CSV table of C-alpha atoms and ligand atoms in Angstrom, one decimal:
chain,number,residue,atom,x,y,z
A,1,UNK,CA,-7.3,21.5,-40.5
A,2,UNK,CA,-11.0,21.9,-39.2
A,3,UNK,CA,-12.2,23.8,-36.2
A,4,UNK,CA,-9.8,24.6,-33.4
A,5,UNK,CA,-11.3,24.3,-29.9
A,6,UNK,CA,-10.6,27.7,-28.3
A,7,UNK,CA,-9.8,29.1,-24.9
A,8,UNK,CA,-12.5,30.8,-22.8
A,9,UNK,CA,-11.3,34.2,-21.6
A,10,UNK,CA,-13.5,36.9,-20.1
A,11,UNK,CA,-16.7,35.1,-21.3
A,12,UNK,CA,-15.6,34.8,-25.0
A,13,UNK,CA,-14.0,32.0,-26.9
A,14,UNK,CA,-10.6,33.1,-28.1
A,15,UNK,CA,-8.0,31.8,-30.5
A,16,UNK,CA,-4.4,31.2,-29.3
A,17,UNK,CA,-1.3,31.7,-31.4
A,18,UNK,CA,-0.7,27.9,-31.5
A,19,UNK,CA,-2.7,24.7,-31.4
A,20,UNK,CA,-2.0,21.1,-30.5
A,21,UNK,CA,-3.4,17.8,-31.7
A,22,UNK,CA,-5.5,15.5,-29.5
A,23,UNK,CA,-5.3,11.9,-30.6
A,24,UNK,CA,-6.8,8.7,-29.0
A,25,UNK,CA,-4.3,6.4,-27.3
A,26,UNK,CA,-6.5,3.5,-28.4
A,27,UNK,CA,-5.9,4.4,-32.0
A,28,UNK,CA,-3.5,7.1,-33.0
A,29,UNK,CA,-5.1,7.6,-36.4
A,30,UNK,CA,-8.2,8.8,-34.5
A,31,UNK,CA,-7.7,12.6,-34.4
A,32,UNK,CA,-10.2,14.1,-31.8
A,33,UNK,CA,-9.4,17.7,-32.7
A,34,UNK,CA,-7.1,20.6,-32.6
A,35,UNK,CA,-7.0,22.5,-29.3
A,36,UNK,CA,-5.7,26.0,-28.6
A,37,UNK,CA,-2.3,26.2,-27.0
A,38,UNK,CA,-2.3,29.4,-25.0
A,39,UNK,CA,0.7,31.5,-23.9
A,40,UNK,CA,1.6,33.8,-21.1
A,41,UNK,CA,-0.5,36.7,-22.7
A,42,UNK,CA,-3.6,34.5,-22.5
A,43,UNK,CA,-3.0,34.0,-18.8
A,44,UNK,CA,-2.6,37.7,-18.3
A,45,UNK,CA,-5.9,38.4,-20.2
A,46,UNK,CA,-7.7,35.8,-18.2
A,47,UNK,CA,-6.4,37.3,-15.0
A,48,UNK,CA,-7.4,40.8,-16.2
A,49,UNK,CA,-11.0,39.4,-16.8
A,50,UNK,CA,-11.0,37.6,-13.4
A,51,UNK,CA,-9.9,40.7,-11.6
A,52,UNK,CA,-12.8,42.7,-13.1
A,53,UNK,CA,-15.3,39.9,-12.3
A,54,UNK,CA,-14.1,39.3,-8.7
A,55,UNK,CA,-15.7,42.1,-6.7
A,56,UNK,CA,-19.2,41.3,-7.8
A,57,UNK,CA,-18.8,37.5,-7.8
A,58,UNK,CA,-17.0,37.4,-4.4
A,59,UNK,CA,-20.0,39.2,-2.8
A,60,UNK,CA,-22.7,37.4,-4.8
A,61,UNK,CA,-25.7,35.9,-3.0
A,62,UNK,CA,-24.9,32.2,-2.2
A,63,UNK,CA,-28.2,31.2,-3.8
A,64,UNK,CA,-26.8,32.5,-7.2
A,65,UNK,CA,-23.7,30.4,-6.8
A,66,UNK,CA,-25.8,27.4,-5.6
A,67,UNK,CA,-28.1,27.7,-8.6
A,68,UNK,CA,-25.2,28.0,-11.1
A,69,UNK,CA,-23.5,24.9,-9.7
A,70,UNK,CA,-26.7,23.0,-9.7
A,71,UNK,CA,-27.3,23.9,-13.4
A,72,UNK,CA,-23.8,22.7,-14.2
A,73,UNK,CA,-24.4,19.4,-12.4
A,74,UNK,CA,-27.7,18.9,-14.3
A,75,UNK,CA,-26.1,19.6,-17.6
A,76,UNK,CA,-23.2,17.2,-17.0
A,77,UNK,CA,-25.8,14.6,-16.2
A,78,UNK,CA,-27.8,15.4,-19.4
A,79,UNK,CA,-24.7,15.2,-21.5
A,80,UNK,CA,-23.0,12.3,-19.7
A,81,UNK,CA,-22.9,9.9,-22.7
A,82,UNK,CA,-21.2,12.5,-24.8
A,83,UNK,CA,-18.7,13.5,-22.1
A,84,UNK,CA,-17.9,9.9,-21.2
A,85,UNK,CA,-17.3,9.1,-24.9
A,86,UNK,CA,-14.9,12.1,-25.2
A,87,UNK,CA,-13.1,11.1,-22.0
A,88,UNK,CA,-12.7,7.4,-23.0
A,89,UNK,CA,-11.6,8.4,-26.5
A,90,UNK,CA,-8.9,10.9,-25.4
A,91,UNK,CA,-7.7,9.4,-22.1
A,92,UNK,CA,-8.2,5.7,-22.9
A,93,UNK,CA,-10.2,4.5,-19.9
A,94,UNK,CA,-12.9,2.1,-20.8
A,95,UNK,CA,-16.4,3.5,-21.3
A,96,UNK,CA,-18.0,2.3,-18.0
A,97,UNK,CA,-15.0,3.9,-16.1
A,98,UNK,CA,-15.4,7.1,-18.1
A,99,UNK,CA,-19.2,7.2,-17.4
A,100,UNK,CA,-18.6,6.6,-13.7
A,101,UNK,CA,-16.1,9.5,-13.6
A,102,UNK,CA,-18.5,11.8,-15.4
A,103,UNK,CA,-21.2,11.0,-12.9
A,104,UNK,CA,-18.7,11.6,-10.1
A,105,UNK,CA,-18.1,15.1,-11.6
A,106,UNK,CA,-21.9,15.8,-11.6
A,107,UNK,CA,-22.1,14.7,-7.9
A,108,UNK,CA,-19.2,17.0,-7.0
A,109,UNK,CA,-21.0,20.1,-8.5
A,110,UNK,CA,-24.2,19.1,-6.8
A,111,UNK,CA,-22.5,18.7,-3.4
A,112,UNK,CA,-20.8,22.1,-3.7
A,113,UNK,CA,-24.1,23.7,-4.7
A,114,UNK,CA,-25.2,22.8,-1.2
A,115,UNK,CA,-22.0,23.9,0.4
A,116,UNK,CA,-22.5,27.5,-0.7
A,117,UNK,CA,-25.2,27.6,2.0
A,118,UNK,CA,-23.2,25.8,4.7
A,119,UNK,CA,-20.1,27.9,5.0
A,120,UNK,CA,-19.8,28.7,8.7
A,121,UNK,CA,-18.0,31.2,10.8
A,122,UNK,CA,-17.5,31.6,14.6
A,123,UNK,CA,-18.7,34.1,17.1
A,124,UNK,CA,-16.3,34.1,20.1
A,125,UNK,CA,-16.3,36.0,23.4
A,126,UNK,CA,-13.6,38.6,23.6
A,127,UNK,CA,-11.2,38.9,26.6
A,128,UNK,CA,-12.0,42.7,26.5
A,129,UNK,CA,-15.3,44.1,27.8
A,130,UNK,CA,-18.0,45.1,25.3
A,131,UNK,CA,-16.0,43.7,22.4
A,132,UNK,CA,-17.4,41.0,20.0
A,133,UNK,CA,-15.1,38.8,17.9
A,134,UNK,CA,-16.3,37.2,14.7
A,135,UNK,CA,-14.3,34.8,12.6
A,136,UNK,CA,-15.5,34.6,9.0
A,137,UNK,CA,-14.3,33.0,5.7
A,138,UNK,CA,-14.0,35.1,2.6
A,139,UNK,CA,-13.1,33.9,-0.9
A,140,UNK,CA,-9.4,33.5,-1.5
A,141,UNK,CA,-9.4,35.5,-4.7
A,142,UNK,CA,-8.3,34.4,-8.2
A,143,UNK,CA,-7.2,30.8,-8.2
A,144,UNK,CA,-5.1,28.9,-10.8
A,145,UNK,CA,-6.2,25.2,-11.2
A,146,UNK,CA,-3.8,22.8,-12.9
A,147,UNK,CA,-5.1,19.3,-13.5
A,148,UNK,CA,-3.7,16.0,-14.8
A,149,UNK,CA,-4.7,13.7,-17.7
A,150,UNK,CA,-5.8,10.7,-15.7
A,151,UNK,CA,-9.1,12.0,-14.4
A,152,UNK,CA,-9.9,14.6,-17.1
A,153,UNK,CA,-13.3,15.6,-15.7
A,154,UNK,CA,-13.5,14.5,-12.0
A,155,UNK,CA,-10.3,16.3,-10.9
A,156,UNK,CA,-11.3,19.6,-12.7
A,157,UNK,CA,-14.7,19.2,-11.1
A,158,UNK,CA,-13.4,18.9,-7.6
A,159,UNK,CA,-11.2,22.0,-8.0
A,160,UNK,CA,-13.6,24.2,-10.0
A,161,UNK,CA,-16.8,23.4,-8.0
A,162,UNK,CA,-15.4,24.5,-4.5
A,163,UNK,CA,-13.6,27.5,-6.1
A,164,UNK,CA,-16.8,28.8,-7.6
A,165,UNK,CA,-19.0,27.8,-4.6
A,166,UNK,CA,-16.9,29.9,-2.2
A,167,UNK,CA,-16.8,32.9,-4.5
A,168,UNK,CA,-13.4,32.7,-6.2
A,169,UNK,CA,-12.6,33.4,-9.9
A,170,UNK,CA,-10.9,30.6,-11.8
A,171,UNK,CA,-8.1,30.2,-14.4
A,172,UNK,CA,-8.3,26.6,-15.3
A,173,UNK,CA,-5.4,24.8,-17.1
A,174,UNK,CA,-6.2,21.2,-18.0
A,175,UNK,CA,-3.5,18.7,-19.0
A,176,UNK,CA,-2.4,19.2,-22.6
A,177,UNK,CA,-3.1,15.5,-23.3
A,178,UNK,CA,-6.8,15.6,-22.4
A,179,UNK,CA,-8.2,19.0,-23.4
A,180,UNK,CA,-11.4,17.6,-24.9
A,181,UNK,CA,-13.2,16.8,-21.6
A,182,UNK,CA,-12.0,20.1,-20.1
A,183,UNK,CA,-13.4,21.9,-23.1
A,184,UNK,CA,-16.8,20.3,-22.7
A,185,UNK,CA,-16.9,21.2,-19.1
A,186,UNK,CA,-15.9,24.8,-19.9
A,187,UNK,CA,-18.8,25.0,-22.5
A,188,UNK,CA,-21.2,23.7,-19.8
A,189,UNK,CA,-20.0,26.2,-17.2
A,190,UNK,CA,-20.2,29.0,-19.7
A,191,UNK,CA,-23.7,28.1,-21.0
A,192,UNK,CA,-25.0,27.6,-17.5
A,193,UNK,CA,-24.6,31.4,-17.1
A,194,UNK,CA,-21.3,31.8,-15.3
A,195,UNK,CA,-20.6,35.5,-15.4
A,196,UNK,CA,-17.8,36.6,-17.8
A,197,UNK,CA,-14.4,36.4,-16.3
A,198,UNK,CA,-15.4,34.3,-13.3
A,199,UNK,CA,-14.3,31.1,-15.0
A,200,UNK,CA,-11.6,31.1,-17.6
A,201,UNK,CA,-10.1,28.2,-19.6
A,202,UNK,CA,-6.5,28.5,-20.7
A,203,UNK,CA,-5.3,25.3,-22.4
A,204,UNK,CA,-1.6,25.0,-23.1
A,205,UNK,CA,1.7,23.7,-21.8
A,206,UNK,CA,2.4,23.5,-18.1
A,207,UNK,CA,5.8,25.1,-18.6
A,208,UNK,CA,4.2,28.1,-20.2
A,209,UNK,CA,0.7,28.5,-18.9
A,210,UNK,CA,1.3,27.0,-15.5
A,211,UNK,CA,4.5,29.0,-15.1
A,212,UNK,CA,2.6,32.3,-16.1
A,213,UNK,CA,0.0,31.5,-13.4
A,214,UNK,CA,2.5,31.1,-10.7
A,215,UNK,CA,4.2,34.3,-11.4
A,216,UNK,CA,1.2,36.7,-11.7
A,217,UNK,CA,0.8,38.4,-8.3
A,218,UNK,CA,-2.9,38.8,-8.8
A,219,UNK,CA,-3.4,35.0,-8.5
A,220,UNK,CA,-3.8,34.2,-4.8
A,221,UNK,CA,-3.6,30.4,-4.9
A,222,UNK,CA,-2.7,27.4,-7.0
A,223,UNK,CA,-4.3,24.0,-6.7
A,224,UNK,CA,-2.3,21.3,-8.6
A,225,UNK,CA,-2.6,17.6,-9.2
A,226,UNK,CA,0.3,16.0,-11.0
A,227,UNK,CA,3.8,14.7,-10.6
A,228,UNK,CA,6.2,15.1,-7.7
A,229,UNK,CA,8.9,16.9,-9.8
A,230,UNK,CA,6.5,19.5,-11.1
A,231,UNK,CA,5.0,19.8,-7.6
A,232,UNK,CA,8.5,20.5,-6.1
A,233,UNK,CA,9.1,23.2,-8.7
A,234,UNK,CA,5.7,24.8,-8.1
A,235,UNK,CA,6.3,24.8,-4.3
A,236,UNK,CA,9.5,26.8,-4.9
A,237,UNK,CA,7.9,29.4,-7.3
A,238,UNK,CA,4.7,29.7,-5.2
A,239,UNK,CA,6.7,30.2,-2.0
A,240,UNK,CA,8.8,32.9,-3.7
A,241,UNK,CA,5.6,34.6,-4.9
A,242,UNK,CA,3.7,34.1,-1.5
A,243,UNK,CA,0.9,32.1,-3.1
A,244,UNK,CA,-1.3,29.7,-1.2
A,245,UNK,CA,-0.7,26.2,-2.6
A,246,UNK,CA,-2.5,22.9,-2.5
A,247,UNK,CA,-1.0,19.8,-4.3
A,248,UNK,CA,-1.8,16.2,-4.8
A,249,UNK,CA,1.0,14.2,-6.3
A,250,UNK,CA,2.2,10.6,-6.5
A,251,UNK,CA,1.7,7.4,-4.6
A,252,UNK,CA,3.2,4.0,-4.1
A,253,UNK,CA,0.2,2.7,-2.3
A,254,UNK,CA,0.5,-0.5,-0.2
A,255,UNK,CA,-2.2,-3.1,0.0
A,256,UNK,CA,-1.6,-5.7,2.8
A,257,UNK,CA,-3.1,-9.1,2.4
A,258,UNK,CA,-3.1,-11.0,5.7
A,259,UNK,CA,-3.3,-14.8,6.0
A,260,UNK,CA,-6.8,-14.3,7.5
A,261,UNK,CA,-8.1,-12.4,4.5
A,262,UNK,CA,-11.0,-13.7,2.5
A,263,UNK,CA,-9.1,-14.8,-0.6
A,264,UNK,CA,-11.7,-13.8,-3.2
A,265,UNK,CA,-12.1,-10.4,-1.6
A,266,UNK,CA,-8.4,-9.8,-1.5
A,267,UNK,CA,-7.9,-10.8,-5.1
A,268,UNK,CA,-10.7,-8.6,-6.4
A,269,UNK,CA,-9.6,-5.7,-4.2
A,270,UNK,CA,-6.0,-6.0,-5.5
A,271,UNK,CA,-6.9,-6.5,-9.2
A,272,UNK,CA,-9.2,-3.4,-9.0
A,273,UNK,CA,-6.7,-1.3,-7.1
A,274,UNK,CA,-3.7,-2.2,-9.2
A,275,UNK,CA,-5.0,-2.6,-12.7
A,276,UNK,CA,-8.3,-0.9,-13.3
A,277,UNK,CA,-8.0,2.4,-15.2
A,278,UNK,CA,-4.8,0.8,-16.5
A,279,UNK,CA,-3.2,1.5,-13.1
A,280,UNK,CA,-3.1,5.2,-14.0
A,281,UNK,CA,-4.3,6.5,-10.6
A,282,UNK,CA,-2.2,8.1,-8.0
A,283,UNK,CA,-4.2,6.0,-5.6
A,284,UNK,CA,-3.4,2.7,-7.4
A,285,UNK,CA,-2.2,-0.3,-5.3
A,286,UNK,CA,1.3,-0.7,-6.6
A,287,UNK,CA,2.8,-2.7,-3.7
A,288,UNK,CA,0.9,-5.9,-2.7
A,289,UNK,CA,2.3,-6.9,0.7
A,290,UNK,CA,1.3,-10.5,1.2
A,291,UNK,CA,1.7,-12.7,4.3
A,292,UNK,CA,3.5,-15.9,3.6
A,293,UNK,CA,0.6,-18.3,4.6
A,294,UNK,CA,-1.7,-17.0,1.9
A,295,UNK,CA,1.0,-15.8,-0.6
A,296,UNK,CA,1.0,-18.8,-3.0
A,297,UNK,CA,-2.8,-19.2,-3.2
A,298,UNK,CA,-3.2,-15.4,-3.6
A,299,UNK,CA,-0.6,-15.2,-6.4
A,300,UNK,CA,-2.1,-18.3,-8.2
A,301,UNK,CA,-5.6,-16.7,-8.1
A,302,UNK,CA,-4.4,-13.2,-9.2
A,303,UNK,CA,-2.5,-14.7,-12.0
A,304,UNK,CA,-5.5,-16.7,-13.3
A,305,UNK,CA,-7.8,-13.7,-13.1
A,306,UNK,CA,-5.2,-11.3,-14.6
A,307,UNK,CA,-4.8,-13.5,-17.7
A,308,UNK,CA,-8.6,-13.3,-18.2
A,309,UNK,CA,-8.7,-9.5,-18.1
A,310,UNK,CA,-9.5,-8.1,-21.5
A,311,UNK,CA,-7.1,-5.3,-22.6
A,312,UNK,CA,-7.9,-3.3,-25.7
A,313,UNK,CA,-9.6,-0.3,-27.4
A,314,UNK,CA,-11.4,1.8,-24.8
A,315,UNK,CA,-14.5,2.1,-26.8
A,316,UNK,CA,-15.0,-1.6,-27.4
A,317,UNK,CA,-17.9,-3.1,-25.5
A,318,UNK,CA,-17.0,-5.3,-22.6
A,319,UNK,CA,-13.4,-4.1,-22.6
A,320,UNK,CA,-11.9,-4.1,-19.1
A,321,UNK,CA,-8.5,-2.4,-19.4
A,322,UNK,CA,-7.9,0.4,-21.9
A,323,UNK,CA,-4.6,1.5,-23.4
A,324,UNK,CA,-1.8,3.4,-21.6
A,325,UNK,CA,-2.5,7.1,-22.1
A,326,UNK,CA,0.5,7.9,-24.2
A,327,UNK,CA,3.5,6.5,-26.0
A,328,UNK,CA,5.9,8.1,-23.5
A,329,UNK,CA,4.0,6.6,-20.6
A,330,UNK,CA,4.0,3.2,-22.2
A,331,UNK,CA,7.8,3.4,-22.8
A,332,UNK,CA,8.3,4.4,-19.2
A,333,UNK,CA,6.2,1.5,-18.0
A,334,UNK,CA,8.1,-1.0,-20.2
A,335,UNK,CA,11.4,0.3,-18.8
A,336,UNK,CA,10.1,-0.4,-15.3
A,337,UNK,CA,9.1,-3.9,-16.3
A,338,UNK,CA,12.6,-4.5,-17.6
A,339,UNK,CA,14.0,-3.0,-14.4
A,340,UNK,CA,12.0,-5.3,-12.2
A,341,UNK,CA,13.4,-8.3,-14.0
A,342,UNK,CA,17.0,-6.9,-13.7
A,343,UNK,CA,16.4,-6.4,-10.0
A,344,UNK,CA,15.6,-10.1,-9.7
A,345,UNK,CA,11.8,-10.2,-9.8
A,346,UNK,CA,9.9,-12.9,-11.7
A,347,UNK,CA,7.8,-10.8,-14.1
A,348,UNK,CA,4.3,-12.0,-15.1
A,349,UNK,CA,2.8,-10.1,-18.1
A,350,UNK,CA,3.9,-6.5,-18.7
A,351,UNK,CA,4.6,-6.8,-22.5
A,352,UNK,CA,3.3,-4.5,-25.2
A,353,UNK,CA,0.2,-6.0,-26.9
A,354,UNK,CA,-0.8,-5.7,-30.5
A,355,UNK,CA,-4.4,-5.1,-31.3
A,356,UNK,CA,-6.4,-4.2,-34.4
A,357,UNK,CA,-5.8,-0.5,-33.9
A,358,UNK,CA,-2.5,1.3,-33.5
A,359,UNK,CA,-2.7,2.1,-29.7
A,360,UNK,CA,-0.6,1.9,-26.6
A,361,UNK,CA,-1.7,-1.5,-25.2
A,362,UNK,CA,0.1,-3.2,-22.4
A,363,UNK,CA,-0.5,-6.5,-20.5
A,364,UNK,CA,-1.0,-5.9,-16.7
A,365,UNK,CA,2.2,-6.9,-14.9
A,366,UNK,CA,3.0,-8.6,-11.6
A,367,UNK,CA,6.5,-8.3,-10.2
A,368,UNK,CA,6.8,-11.5,-8.0
A,369,UNK,CA,9.5,-11.9,-5.3
A,370,UNK,CA,9.9,-8.2,-5.0
A,371,UNK,CA,11.7,-6.5,-2.2
A,372,UNK,CA,10.6,-3.1,-0.8
A,373,UNK,CA,14.2,-1.8,-1.3
A,374,UNK,CA,14.0,-2.3,-5.1
A,375,UNK,CA,13.6,0.8,-7.3
A,376,UNK,CA,10.6,-0.9,-9.0
A,377,UNK,CA,8.9,-1.0,-5.5
A,378,UNK,CA,9.9,2.5,-4.5
A,379,UNK,CA,9.3,4.7,-7.6
A,380,UNK,CA,5.8,5.5,-8.9
A,381,UNK,CA,5.3,3.8,-12.3
A,382,UNK,CA,1.8,5.1,-13.0
A,383,UNK,CA,0.9,2.1,-15.1
A,384,UNK,CA,-0.6,-1.4,-14.8
A,385,UNK,CA,2.3,-2.8,-12.8
A,386,UNK,CA,2.3,-4.1,-9.2
A,387,UNK,CA,5.1,-5.5,-7.0
A,388,UNK,CA,4.3,-8.5,-4.8
A,389,UNK,CA,6.3,-8.4,-1.5
A,390,UNK,CA,6.1,-11.4,0.8
A,391,UNK,CA,6.1,-10.7,4.6
A,392,UNK,CA,6.0,-12.9,7.6
A,393,UNK,CA,3.6,-11.1,10.0
A,394,UNK,CA,1.5,-8.0,10.7
A,395,UNK,CA,4.4,-6.0,12.2
A,396,UNK,CA,6.6,-6.6,9.1
A,397,UNK,CA,3.6,-5.8,6.8
A,398,UNK,CA,3.0,-2.4,8.6
A,399,UNK,CA,6.7,-1.5,8.5
A,400,UNK,CA,7.0,-2.3,4.8
A,401,UNK,CA,3.7,-0.4,4.0
A,402,UNK,CA,5.0,2.7,5.7
A,403,UNK,CA,8.5,2.5,4.3
A,404,UNK,CA,8.0,4.8,1.3
A,405,UNK,CA,8.5,8.4,0.3
A,406,UNK,CA,4.7,8.6,-0.4
A,407,UNK,CA,1.6,8.5,1.9
A,408,UNK,CA,-1.5,8.9,-0.2
A,409,UNK,CA,-3.6,5.8,0.3
A,410,UNK,CA,-3.1,2.4,1.9
A,411,UNK,CA,-5.2,-0.7,2.5
A,412,UNK,CA,-5.5,-4.0,4.3
A,413,UNK,CA,-7.4,-7.2,3.5
A,414,UNK,CA,-8.2,-9.0,6.7
A,415,UNK,CA,-11.1,-10.5,8.6
A,416,UNK,CA,-9.5,-9.7,11.9
A,417,UNK,CA,-10.8,-6.6,13.6
A,418,UNK,CA,-7.7,-6.0,15.6
A,419,UNK,CA,-5.5,-6.0,12.5
A,420,UNK,CA,-7.9,-3.6,10.8
A,421,UNK,CA,-8.1,-1.3,13.7
A,422,UNK,CA,-4.3,-1.3,14.3
A,423,UNK,CA,-3.6,-0.6,10.7
A,424,UNK,CA,-6.0,2.3,10.4
A,425,UNK,CA,-4.1,3.9,13.3
A,426,UNK,CA,-0.6,3.1,12.3
A,427,UNK,CA,-0.7,3.6,8.5
A,428,UNK,CA,1.3,6.7,7.5
A,429,UNK,CA,-1.2,7.6,4.7
A,430,UNK,CA,-3.9,10.2,4.3
A,431,UNK,CA,-6.5,7.5,3.4
A,432,UNK,CA,-6.8,4.0,4.7
A,433,UNK,CA,-9.0,1.2,3.2
A,434,UNK,CA,-10.1,-2.0,4.9
A,435,UNK,CA,-11.2,-4.7,2.5
A,436,UNK,CA,-11.5,-2.1,-0.2
A,437,UNK,CA,-9.2,-1.0,-3.1
A,438,UNK,CA,-6.8,1.9,-2.3
A,439,UNK,CA,-8.3,3.7,-5.3
A,440,UNK,CA,-11.9,4.8,-5.9
A,441,UNK,CA,-13.0,7.3,-3.2
A,442,UNK,CA,-16.2,9.0,-2.2
A,443,UNK,CA,-16.7,12.6,-3.4
A,444,UNK,CA,-18.0,14.2,-0.2
A,445,UNK,CA,-15.1,13.5,2.2
A,446,UNK,CA,-11.5,14.8,2.3
A,447,UNK,CA,-9.0,13.5,-0.2
A,448,UNK,CA,-5.3,13.7,0.3
A,449,UNK,CA,-2.1,12.3,1.7
A,450,UNK,CA,1.1,12.8,3.6
A,451,UNK,CA,4.8,13.0,2.9
A,452,UNK,CA,5.6,13.5,-0.8
A,453,UNK,CA,2.1,12.7,-1.9
A,454,UNK,CA,0.4,15.9,-0.8
A,455,UNK,CA,1.1,19.5,0.2
A,456,UNK,CA,-1.3,22.0,1.8
A,457,UNK,CA,-4.8,21.4,3.0
A,458,UNK,CA,-7.2,18.7,1.8
A,459,UNK,CA,-9.4,18.6,-1.2
A,460,UNK,CA,-13.1,17.7,-1.4
A,461,UNK,CA,-15.9,17.7,1.0
A,462,UNK,CA,-16.3,20.6,3.4
A,463,UNK,CA,-12.6,20.5,4.0
A,464,UNK,CA,-12.1,22.1,0.6
A,465,UNK,CA,-13.1,25.4,2.3
A,466,UNK,CA,-9.7,25.5,4.0
A,467,UNK,CA,-7.9,26.2,0.7
A,468,UNK,CA,-10.6,28.1,-1.2
A,469,UNK,CA,-11.3,30.6,1.6
A,470,UNK,CA,-9.3,33.1,3.6
A,471,UNK,CA,-10.1,33.5,7.3
A,472,UNK,CA,-10.9,37.0,8.7
A,473,UNK,CA,-11.1,37.9,12.4
A,474,UNK,CA,-13.3,41.0,13.1
A,475,UNK,CA,-13.4,42.9,16.4
A,476,UNK,CA,-16.3,45.2,17.3
A,477,UNK,CA,-16.4,47.5,20.3
A,478,UNK,CA,-20.0,48.4,21.2
A,479,UNK,CA,-19.3,50.6,24.2
B,1,UN1,C1,-9.7,7.8,-7.0
B,1,UN1,O1,-8.9,6.9,-6.7
B,1,UN1,O2,-10.9,7.6,-7.1
B,1,UN1,O3,-4.8,11.4,-9.8
B,1,UN1,C2,-9.3,9.2,-7.3
B,1,UN1,C3,-5.3,10.5,-9.1
B,1,UN1,C4,-6.0,11.0,-7.8
B,1,UN1,C5,-7.5,10.8,-7.9
B,1,UN1,C6,-7.8,9.4,-7.5
B,1,UN1,N1,-5.7,12.4,-7.6
B,1,UN1,O4,-5.3,9.4,-9.4
């Protein structure tokens, strides 16, 4: 059975009682490795180690933390080809997408290296004589970070980097489906000289490792990216245990195409937003809301370009769309394709595809003639599927766009400034894009949504300090 990739607890690599297989969704005969599957006792040991490390780390010189994050960024860049290969192999996104994600992770670490020196406080006049008031930010404490399989290195980076930058200790639980990229990142953090116990990797099941994290009173906060049902459960347990919580969950992101849009821009924005990375992004454009004047020309052009997209093994050169990440995700996608047809849509594509290797390949799907009331237009599918909803005018487009339980990202393709300006104001989403895909964001500005998409304060950029620090107000009487 070869080597088992181990957990990192208190600065040493440790065996767990169990292990799980990591196989490529492009080819299930490709066994990437066996990875430790930790239990509640591993979380307890990691938390013991973090507790020991916290006093010194939380008071460390910011230059020490800046240098550490900078070394991590440099090492990610040096090993980017190896990381991207692992990522593409285990998650199934095509190599150029995996490389772009790896580079994003390096940028995130470099950005937060600088943030260690930019954390600010306030000095405020007191209403009492001879009293000074200072407002400062201190590390939150030990944080539990739970990440999904669809961005196996970028999402860990944008949680771990701010956590370490602001002086917290970390227990990191990556998705069980993509432990390989997480393990490489843990090696890099360890070898860059992160003090023992400051960063701990505990791989394993969410229902075991995640659950143990939410119940240990020594863990002050949980940052989670994943599904709405898991998020809802976490919100309950974290509230009961008085933990600070930050969550990013699903989306059913609208992309409006107005009659006045540039057709080629609209088509490429929609193809990218809906189907790249196999549609497995919480920011994917899954509802294309198209005004009637441009509708038929838009659909004809999307259909033509969709058919030309190459779907197959993630490691094949020039491949554009990789496999769906798992068999269960593929089966769920296929059931939504069948549902859309039952609900009365004309379905283009969406079938399972056979390729030379035994993987989970699916043709991108368009659900034409969709209505926003259909389940296929309301529930997040998390695959290469998009509903096309015809609307008559701007007002109808905005009301359909906002009529969803989610509110992560939204977009509009238009050449009319007034439409663009109005939509930016009226969109009930955390992120709004004009003539750009709903997915694919910058790494130095806040990321997050509204309604069922997000909970707690924003991730990324300097806004990340809101979650990873705790505010202290100090009063001094000098009289
Ligand atoms: C992006 O669109 O660039 O899980 C990032 C997700 C999001 C990240 C999307 N949390 O898809």
